[in-house]
GROMACS .gro file of C-alpha atoms in nm:
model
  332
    1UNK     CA    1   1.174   3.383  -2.768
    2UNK     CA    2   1.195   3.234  -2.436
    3UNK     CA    3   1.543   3.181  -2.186
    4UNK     CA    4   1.664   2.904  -2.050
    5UNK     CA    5   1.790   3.062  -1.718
    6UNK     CA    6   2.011   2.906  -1.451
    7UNK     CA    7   1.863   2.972  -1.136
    8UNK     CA    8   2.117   2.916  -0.875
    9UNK     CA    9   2.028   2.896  -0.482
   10UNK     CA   10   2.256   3.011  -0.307
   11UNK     CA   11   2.108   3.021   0.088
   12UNK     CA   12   2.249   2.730   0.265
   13UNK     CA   13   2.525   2.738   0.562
   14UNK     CA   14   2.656   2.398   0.532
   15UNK     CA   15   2.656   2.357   0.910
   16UNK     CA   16   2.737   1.998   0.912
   17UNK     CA   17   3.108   2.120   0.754
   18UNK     CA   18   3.168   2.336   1.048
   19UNK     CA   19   3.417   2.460   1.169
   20UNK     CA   20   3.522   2.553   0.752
   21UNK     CA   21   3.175   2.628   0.681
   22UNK     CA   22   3.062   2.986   0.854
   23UNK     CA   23   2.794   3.229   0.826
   24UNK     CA   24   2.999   3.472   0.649
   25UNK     CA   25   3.157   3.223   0.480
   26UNK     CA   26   2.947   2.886   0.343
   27UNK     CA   27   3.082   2.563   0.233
   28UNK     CA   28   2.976   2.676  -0.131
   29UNK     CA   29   3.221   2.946  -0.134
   30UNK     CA   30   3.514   2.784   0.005
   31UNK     CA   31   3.803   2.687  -0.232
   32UNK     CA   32   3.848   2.376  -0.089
   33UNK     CA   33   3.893   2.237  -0.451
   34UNK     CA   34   4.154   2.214  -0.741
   35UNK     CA   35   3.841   2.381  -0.954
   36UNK     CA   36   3.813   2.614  -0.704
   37UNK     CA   37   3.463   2.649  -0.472
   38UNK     CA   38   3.134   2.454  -0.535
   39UNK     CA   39   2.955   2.784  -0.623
   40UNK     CA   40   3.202   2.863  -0.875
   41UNK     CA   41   3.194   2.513  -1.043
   42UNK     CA   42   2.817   2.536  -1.057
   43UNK     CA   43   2.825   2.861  -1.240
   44UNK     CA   44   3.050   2.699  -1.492
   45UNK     CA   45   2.880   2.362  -1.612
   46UNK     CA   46   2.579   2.554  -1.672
   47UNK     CA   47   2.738   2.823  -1.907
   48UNK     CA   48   2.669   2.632  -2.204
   49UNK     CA   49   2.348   2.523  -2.106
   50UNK     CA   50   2.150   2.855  -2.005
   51UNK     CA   51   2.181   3.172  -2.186
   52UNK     CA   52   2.098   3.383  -1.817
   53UNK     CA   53   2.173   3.352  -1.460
   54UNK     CA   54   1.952   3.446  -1.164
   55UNK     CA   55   2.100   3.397  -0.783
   56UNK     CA   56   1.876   3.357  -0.533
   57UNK     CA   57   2.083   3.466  -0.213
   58UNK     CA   58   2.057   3.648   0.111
   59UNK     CA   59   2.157   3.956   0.277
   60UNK     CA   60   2.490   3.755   0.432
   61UNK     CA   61   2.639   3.589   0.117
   62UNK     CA   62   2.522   3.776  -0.176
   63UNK     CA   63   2.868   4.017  -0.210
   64UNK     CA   64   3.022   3.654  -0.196
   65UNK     CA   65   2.861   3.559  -0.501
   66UNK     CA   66   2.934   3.859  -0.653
   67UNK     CA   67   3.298   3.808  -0.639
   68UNK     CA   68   3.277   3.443  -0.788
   69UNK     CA   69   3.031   3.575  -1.098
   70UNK     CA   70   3.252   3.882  -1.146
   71UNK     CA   71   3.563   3.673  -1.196
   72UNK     CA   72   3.370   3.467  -1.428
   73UNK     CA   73   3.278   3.742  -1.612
   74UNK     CA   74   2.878   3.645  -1.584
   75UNK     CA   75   2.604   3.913  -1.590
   76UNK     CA   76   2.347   3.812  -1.366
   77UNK     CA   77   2.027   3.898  -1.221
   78UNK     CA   78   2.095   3.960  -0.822
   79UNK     CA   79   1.799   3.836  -0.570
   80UNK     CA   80   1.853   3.879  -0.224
   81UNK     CA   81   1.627   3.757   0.049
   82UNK     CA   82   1.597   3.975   0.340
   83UNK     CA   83   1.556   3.648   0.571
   84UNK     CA   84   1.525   3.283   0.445
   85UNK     CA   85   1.171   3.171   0.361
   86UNK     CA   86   1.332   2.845   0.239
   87UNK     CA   87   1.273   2.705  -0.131
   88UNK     CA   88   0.935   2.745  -0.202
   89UNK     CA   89   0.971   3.149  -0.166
   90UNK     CA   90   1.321   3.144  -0.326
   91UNK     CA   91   1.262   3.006  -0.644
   92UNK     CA   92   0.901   3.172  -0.674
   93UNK     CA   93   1.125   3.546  -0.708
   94UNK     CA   94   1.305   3.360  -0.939
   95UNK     CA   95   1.005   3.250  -1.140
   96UNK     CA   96   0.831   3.600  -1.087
   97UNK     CA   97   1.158   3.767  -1.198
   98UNK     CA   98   1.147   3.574  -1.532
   99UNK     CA   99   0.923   3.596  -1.846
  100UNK     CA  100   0.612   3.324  -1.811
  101UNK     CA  101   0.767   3.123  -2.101
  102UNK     CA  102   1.083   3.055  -1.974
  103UNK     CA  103   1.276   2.778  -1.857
  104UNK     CA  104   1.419   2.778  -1.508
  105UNK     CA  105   1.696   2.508  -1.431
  106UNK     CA  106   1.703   2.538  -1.081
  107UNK     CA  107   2.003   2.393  -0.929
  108UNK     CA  108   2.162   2.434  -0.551
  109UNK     CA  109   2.537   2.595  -0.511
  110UNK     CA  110   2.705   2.317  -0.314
  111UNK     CA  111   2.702   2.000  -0.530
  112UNK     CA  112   2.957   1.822  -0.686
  113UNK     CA  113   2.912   1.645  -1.016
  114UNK     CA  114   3.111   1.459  -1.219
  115UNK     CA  115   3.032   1.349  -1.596
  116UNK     CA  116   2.997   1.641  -1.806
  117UNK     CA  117   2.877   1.507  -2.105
  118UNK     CA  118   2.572   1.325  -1.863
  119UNK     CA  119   2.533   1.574  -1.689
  120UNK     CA  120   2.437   1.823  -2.006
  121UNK     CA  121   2.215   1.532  -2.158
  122UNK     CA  122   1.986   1.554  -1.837
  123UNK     CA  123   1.957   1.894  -1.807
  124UNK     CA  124   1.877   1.908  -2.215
  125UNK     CA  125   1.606   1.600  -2.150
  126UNK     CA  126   1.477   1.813  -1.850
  127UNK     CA  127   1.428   2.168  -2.073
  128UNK     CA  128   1.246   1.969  -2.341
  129UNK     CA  129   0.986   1.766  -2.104
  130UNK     CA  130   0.950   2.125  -1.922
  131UNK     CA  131   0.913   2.297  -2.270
  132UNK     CA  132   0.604   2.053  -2.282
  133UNK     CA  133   0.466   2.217  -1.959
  134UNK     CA  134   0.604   1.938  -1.724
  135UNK     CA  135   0.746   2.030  -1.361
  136UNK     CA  136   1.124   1.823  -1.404
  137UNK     CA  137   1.293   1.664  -1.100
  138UNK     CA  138   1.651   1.516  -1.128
  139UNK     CA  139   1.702   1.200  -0.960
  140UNK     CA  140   2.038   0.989  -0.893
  141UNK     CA  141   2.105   0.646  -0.910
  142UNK     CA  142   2.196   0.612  -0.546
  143UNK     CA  143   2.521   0.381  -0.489
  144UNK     CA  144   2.469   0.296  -0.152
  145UNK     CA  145   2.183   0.307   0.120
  146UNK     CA  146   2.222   0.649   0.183
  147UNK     CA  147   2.023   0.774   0.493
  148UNK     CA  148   2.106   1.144   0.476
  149UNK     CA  149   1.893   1.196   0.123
  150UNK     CA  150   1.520   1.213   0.024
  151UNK     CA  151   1.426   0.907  -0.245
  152UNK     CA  152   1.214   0.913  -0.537
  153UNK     CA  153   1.040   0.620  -0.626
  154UNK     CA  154   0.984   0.580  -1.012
  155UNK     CA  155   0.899   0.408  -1.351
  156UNK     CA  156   1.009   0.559  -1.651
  157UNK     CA  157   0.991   0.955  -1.622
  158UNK     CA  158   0.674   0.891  -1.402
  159UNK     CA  159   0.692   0.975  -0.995
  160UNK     CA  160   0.543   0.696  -0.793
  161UNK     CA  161   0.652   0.871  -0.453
  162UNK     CA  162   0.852   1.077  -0.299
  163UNK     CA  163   1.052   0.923   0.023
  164UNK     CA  164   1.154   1.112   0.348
  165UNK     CA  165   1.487   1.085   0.452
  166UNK     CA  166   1.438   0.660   0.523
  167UNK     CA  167   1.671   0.472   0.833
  168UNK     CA  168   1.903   0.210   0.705
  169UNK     CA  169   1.734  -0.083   0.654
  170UNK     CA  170   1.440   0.113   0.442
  171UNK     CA  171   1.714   0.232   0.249
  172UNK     CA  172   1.915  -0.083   0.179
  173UNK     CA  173   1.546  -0.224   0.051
  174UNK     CA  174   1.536   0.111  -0.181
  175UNK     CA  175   1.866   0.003  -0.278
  176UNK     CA  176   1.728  -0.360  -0.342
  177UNK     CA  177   1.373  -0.294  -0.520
  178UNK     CA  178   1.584  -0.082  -0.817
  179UNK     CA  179   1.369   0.145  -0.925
  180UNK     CA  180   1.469   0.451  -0.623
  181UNK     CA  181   1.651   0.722  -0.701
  182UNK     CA  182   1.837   1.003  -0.468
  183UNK     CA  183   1.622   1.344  -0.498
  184UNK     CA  184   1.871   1.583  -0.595
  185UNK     CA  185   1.741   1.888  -0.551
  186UNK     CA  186   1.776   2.002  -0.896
  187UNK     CA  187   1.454   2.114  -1.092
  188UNK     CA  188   1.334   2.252  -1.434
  189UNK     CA  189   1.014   2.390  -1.539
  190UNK     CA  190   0.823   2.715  -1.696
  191UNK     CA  191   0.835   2.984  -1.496
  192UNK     CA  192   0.401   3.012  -1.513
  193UNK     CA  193   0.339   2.662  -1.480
  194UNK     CA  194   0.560   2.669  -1.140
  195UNK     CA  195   0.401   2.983  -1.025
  196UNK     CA  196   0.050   2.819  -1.150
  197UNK     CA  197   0.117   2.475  -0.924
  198UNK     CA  198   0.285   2.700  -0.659
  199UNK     CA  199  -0.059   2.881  -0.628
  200UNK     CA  200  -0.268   2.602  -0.639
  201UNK     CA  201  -0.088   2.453  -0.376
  202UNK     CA  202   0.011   2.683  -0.164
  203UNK     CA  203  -0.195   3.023  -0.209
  204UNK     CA  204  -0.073   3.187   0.108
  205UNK     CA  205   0.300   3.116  -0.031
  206UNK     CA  206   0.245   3.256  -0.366
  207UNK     CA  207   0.076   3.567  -0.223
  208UNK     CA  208   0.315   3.641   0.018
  209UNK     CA  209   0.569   3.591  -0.228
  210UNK     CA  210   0.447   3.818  -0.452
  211UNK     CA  211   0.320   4.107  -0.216
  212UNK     CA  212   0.718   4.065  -0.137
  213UNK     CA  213   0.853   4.069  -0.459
  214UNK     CA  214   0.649   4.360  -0.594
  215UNK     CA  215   0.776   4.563  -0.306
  216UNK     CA  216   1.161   4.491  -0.423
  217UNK     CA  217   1.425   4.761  -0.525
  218UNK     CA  218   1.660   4.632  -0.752
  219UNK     CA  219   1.650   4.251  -0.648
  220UNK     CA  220   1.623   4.365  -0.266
  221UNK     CA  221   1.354   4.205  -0.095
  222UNK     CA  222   1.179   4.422   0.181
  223UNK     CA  223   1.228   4.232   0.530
  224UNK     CA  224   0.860   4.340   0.645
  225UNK     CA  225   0.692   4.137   0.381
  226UNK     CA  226   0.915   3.837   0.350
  227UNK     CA  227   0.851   3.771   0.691
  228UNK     CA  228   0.475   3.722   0.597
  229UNK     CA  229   0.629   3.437   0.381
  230UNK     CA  230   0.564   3.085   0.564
  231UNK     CA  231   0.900   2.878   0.528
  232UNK     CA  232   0.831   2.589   0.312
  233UNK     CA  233   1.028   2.367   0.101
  234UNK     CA  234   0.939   2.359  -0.251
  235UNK     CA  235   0.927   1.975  -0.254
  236UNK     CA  236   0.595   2.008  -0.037
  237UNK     CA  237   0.483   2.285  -0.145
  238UNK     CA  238   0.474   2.127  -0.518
  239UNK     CA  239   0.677   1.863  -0.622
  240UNK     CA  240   0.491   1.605  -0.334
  241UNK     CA  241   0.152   1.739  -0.491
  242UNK     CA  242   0.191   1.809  -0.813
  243UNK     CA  243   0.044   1.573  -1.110
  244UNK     CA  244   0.261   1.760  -1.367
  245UNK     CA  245   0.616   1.583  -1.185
  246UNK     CA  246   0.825   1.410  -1.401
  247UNK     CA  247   1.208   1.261  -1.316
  248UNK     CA  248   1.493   1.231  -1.546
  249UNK     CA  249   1.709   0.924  -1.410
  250UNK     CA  250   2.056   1.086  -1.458
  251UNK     CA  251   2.367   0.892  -1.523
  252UNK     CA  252   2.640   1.130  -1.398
  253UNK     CA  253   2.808   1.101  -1.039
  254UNK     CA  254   2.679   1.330  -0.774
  255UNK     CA  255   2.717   1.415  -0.428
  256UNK     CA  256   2.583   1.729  -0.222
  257UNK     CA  257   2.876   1.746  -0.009
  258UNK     CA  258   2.675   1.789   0.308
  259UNK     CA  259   2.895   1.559   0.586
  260UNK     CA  260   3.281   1.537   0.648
  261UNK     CA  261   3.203   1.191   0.504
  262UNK     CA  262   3.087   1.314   0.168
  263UNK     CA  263   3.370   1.563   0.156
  264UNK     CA  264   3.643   1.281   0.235
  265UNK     CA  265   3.506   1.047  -0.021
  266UNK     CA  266   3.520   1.295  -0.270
  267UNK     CA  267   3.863   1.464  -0.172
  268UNK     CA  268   4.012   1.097  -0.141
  269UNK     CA  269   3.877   0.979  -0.489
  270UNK     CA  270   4.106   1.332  -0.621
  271UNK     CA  271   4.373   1.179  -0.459
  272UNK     CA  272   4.406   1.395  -0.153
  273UNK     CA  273   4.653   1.228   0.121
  274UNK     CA  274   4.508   1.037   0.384
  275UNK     CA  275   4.760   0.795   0.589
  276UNK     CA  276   4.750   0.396   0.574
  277UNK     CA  277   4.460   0.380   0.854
  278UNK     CA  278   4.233   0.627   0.649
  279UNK     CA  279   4.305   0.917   0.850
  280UNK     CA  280   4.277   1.316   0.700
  281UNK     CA  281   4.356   1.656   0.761
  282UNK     CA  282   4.154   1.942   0.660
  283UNK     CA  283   4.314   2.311   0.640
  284UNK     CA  284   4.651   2.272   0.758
  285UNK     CA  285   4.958   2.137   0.664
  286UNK     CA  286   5.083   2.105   0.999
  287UNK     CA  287   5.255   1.746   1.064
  288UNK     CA  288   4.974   1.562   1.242
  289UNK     CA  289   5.059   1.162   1.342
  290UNK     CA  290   4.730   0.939   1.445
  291UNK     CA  291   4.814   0.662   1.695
  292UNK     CA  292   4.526   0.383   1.690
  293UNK     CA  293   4.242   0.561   1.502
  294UNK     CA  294   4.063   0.483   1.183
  295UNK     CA  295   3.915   0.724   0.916
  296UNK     CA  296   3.921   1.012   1.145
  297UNK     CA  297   3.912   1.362   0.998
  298UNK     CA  298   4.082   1.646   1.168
  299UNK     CA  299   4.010   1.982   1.082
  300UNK     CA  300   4.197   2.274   1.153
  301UNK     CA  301   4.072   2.631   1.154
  302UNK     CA  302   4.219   2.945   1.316
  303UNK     CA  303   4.010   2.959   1.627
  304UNK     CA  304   3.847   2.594   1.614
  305UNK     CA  305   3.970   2.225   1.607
  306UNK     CA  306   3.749   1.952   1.484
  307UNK     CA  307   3.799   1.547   1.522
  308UNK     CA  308   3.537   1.341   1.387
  309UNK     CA  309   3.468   0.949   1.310
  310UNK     CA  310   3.407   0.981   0.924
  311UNK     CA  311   3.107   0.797   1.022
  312UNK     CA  312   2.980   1.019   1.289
  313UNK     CA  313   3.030   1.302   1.053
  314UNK     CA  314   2.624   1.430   1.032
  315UNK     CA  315   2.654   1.485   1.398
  316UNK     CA  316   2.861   1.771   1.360
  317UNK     CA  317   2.565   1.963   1.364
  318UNK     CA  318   2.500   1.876   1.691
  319UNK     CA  319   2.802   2.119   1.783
  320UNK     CA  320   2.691   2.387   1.527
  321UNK     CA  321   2.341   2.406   1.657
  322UNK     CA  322   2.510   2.419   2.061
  323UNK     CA  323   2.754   2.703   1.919
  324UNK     CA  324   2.388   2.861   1.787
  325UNK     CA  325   2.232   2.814   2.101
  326UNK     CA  326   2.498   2.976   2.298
  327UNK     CA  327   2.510   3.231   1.988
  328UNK     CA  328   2.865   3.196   1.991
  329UNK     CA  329   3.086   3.377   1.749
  330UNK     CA  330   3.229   3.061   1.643
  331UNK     CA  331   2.983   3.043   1.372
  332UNK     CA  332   2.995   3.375   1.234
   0.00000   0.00000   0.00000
């Protein structure tokens, strides 16, 4: 009898939520919420769902997870990547750590999602059209012209397209035309017919991937081999390819938390403080009075201080990727 197995990717930094997001420390771990972190509200909302767990990590967060799944009392099967070979690699392991017949939900660490009951119905449509040998993408009904997300163009369960990250006005005209949905990141499909399109694909990927698995110890990936891995996303590796795509058009609400913006929009609509102008503070409670600005976000850490336009929030990687340059500690 086959699984249904949560695969859970766990890799990212988060750098656009620095200075709370760190190396050692990614947004998905922080307990920023009344639930507690992202990572631990992901485990959660697929308990009933899956009947296993896989965690696709790395050698930098993977005791983090630990503590989270430990708490939970979750059994798990640990992968941890030696270096990041992005999706592609990541949720091959998973696929080659799993029996050909089962189901892989594969889901990222660091989303929010609201709508529980929704949010199971899609995930239950998804394992049935994968049961059926189908490669399942989740897409969201986008409620604004986001320019920060990949689009999926569609009719019915069929794919059309897949969209690039569009600029404003090719996003308002998504937003217009109806039938676009935000890619979400969130997949489901049979472990063999992933690894079948994964070859077909992308041969070098798959072979690399599995020279690299079959040389693991206990989940450990050997850094020699994984290097040999090129770093591709799984959306062009297979799911911009692939004539066995299918989307599920999901109702619940959704957001992957990856901008100050996002964050604020969510923490606001939990009823987190923000003064009559918009304004917010992150991470202390420290009085703080703004004199003529507008939803500004200040963030306090112990050894960084962040203001930011809640507009101008995805340029906050700008100062990650100068604190990386200068491979400042700041980041660590």
């Amino acid at each position: 009898m086959s699984n249904n197995i949560h695969v859970i990717l766990s890799g990212g930094v988060g750098s656009r939520l620095w200075p709370l997001s760190r190396k050692s420390n990614p947004k998905q771990y922080l307990n920023l919420f009344k639930e507690g972190s992202l990572f631990g509200m992901t485990v959660l909302r697929n308990r009933e769902l899956c009947n296993k767990v896989m965690v696709v990590g790395n050698c930098d967060n993977y005791q983090l997870s630990k503590e989270v799944l430990d708490s939970q009392g979750v059994e798990y099967i640990d992968i941890v990547e030696a270096t990041p070979r992005n999706t592609a690699a990541a949720i091959a392991f998973a696929a080659f750590a799993a029996a050909p017949d089962d189901i892989l939900v594969v889901t990222p660490s660091d989303h929010v999602i609201v709508g529980e009951d929704d949010y199971a119905s899609a995930i239950q449509t998804g394992i049935a059209k994968a049961k059926e040998g189908y490669i399942i993408t989740f897409g969201i009904k986008p409620t604004r012209p986001e320019t920060g997300y990949g689009y999926i163009e569609y009719e019915g369960d069929k794919v059309l397209s897949f969209r690039e990250k569009p600029n404003h006005d090719t996003a308002e005209d998504f937003i217009e035309r109806g039938n676009f949905l935000w890619n979400s990141g969130m997949f489901c499909f049979r472990a063999d017919t992933f690894l079948s399109e994964l070859q077909q694909f992308e041969p070098k990927v798959y072979a690399t991937a599995l020279a690299a698995w079959q040389h693991q110890k206990e989940g450990r990936l050997d850094e020699g081999f994984s290097k040999k891995i090129p770093s591709i996303s799984v959306d062009y590796a297979v799911m911009e390819r692939s004539k066995k795509i299918r989307v599920v058009a999901t109702q619940f609400q959704w957001s992957d938390l990856g901008s100050f913006e996002s964050l604020y929009d969510y923490l606001r609509s939990t009823g987190y403080p923000v003064d009559e102008n918009g304004n917010m503070i992150i991470g202390s409670d420290m009085y703080t009075a703004f004199v003529g600005l507008k939803n500004t976000i200040v963030v306090y850490t112990d050894d960084a201080l962040l203001f930011v336009q809640k507009e101008k929030s995805q340029d906050v990687k700008k100062v990650y990727n100068t604190l990386e340059k200068h491979q400042s500690k700041l980041i660590d």
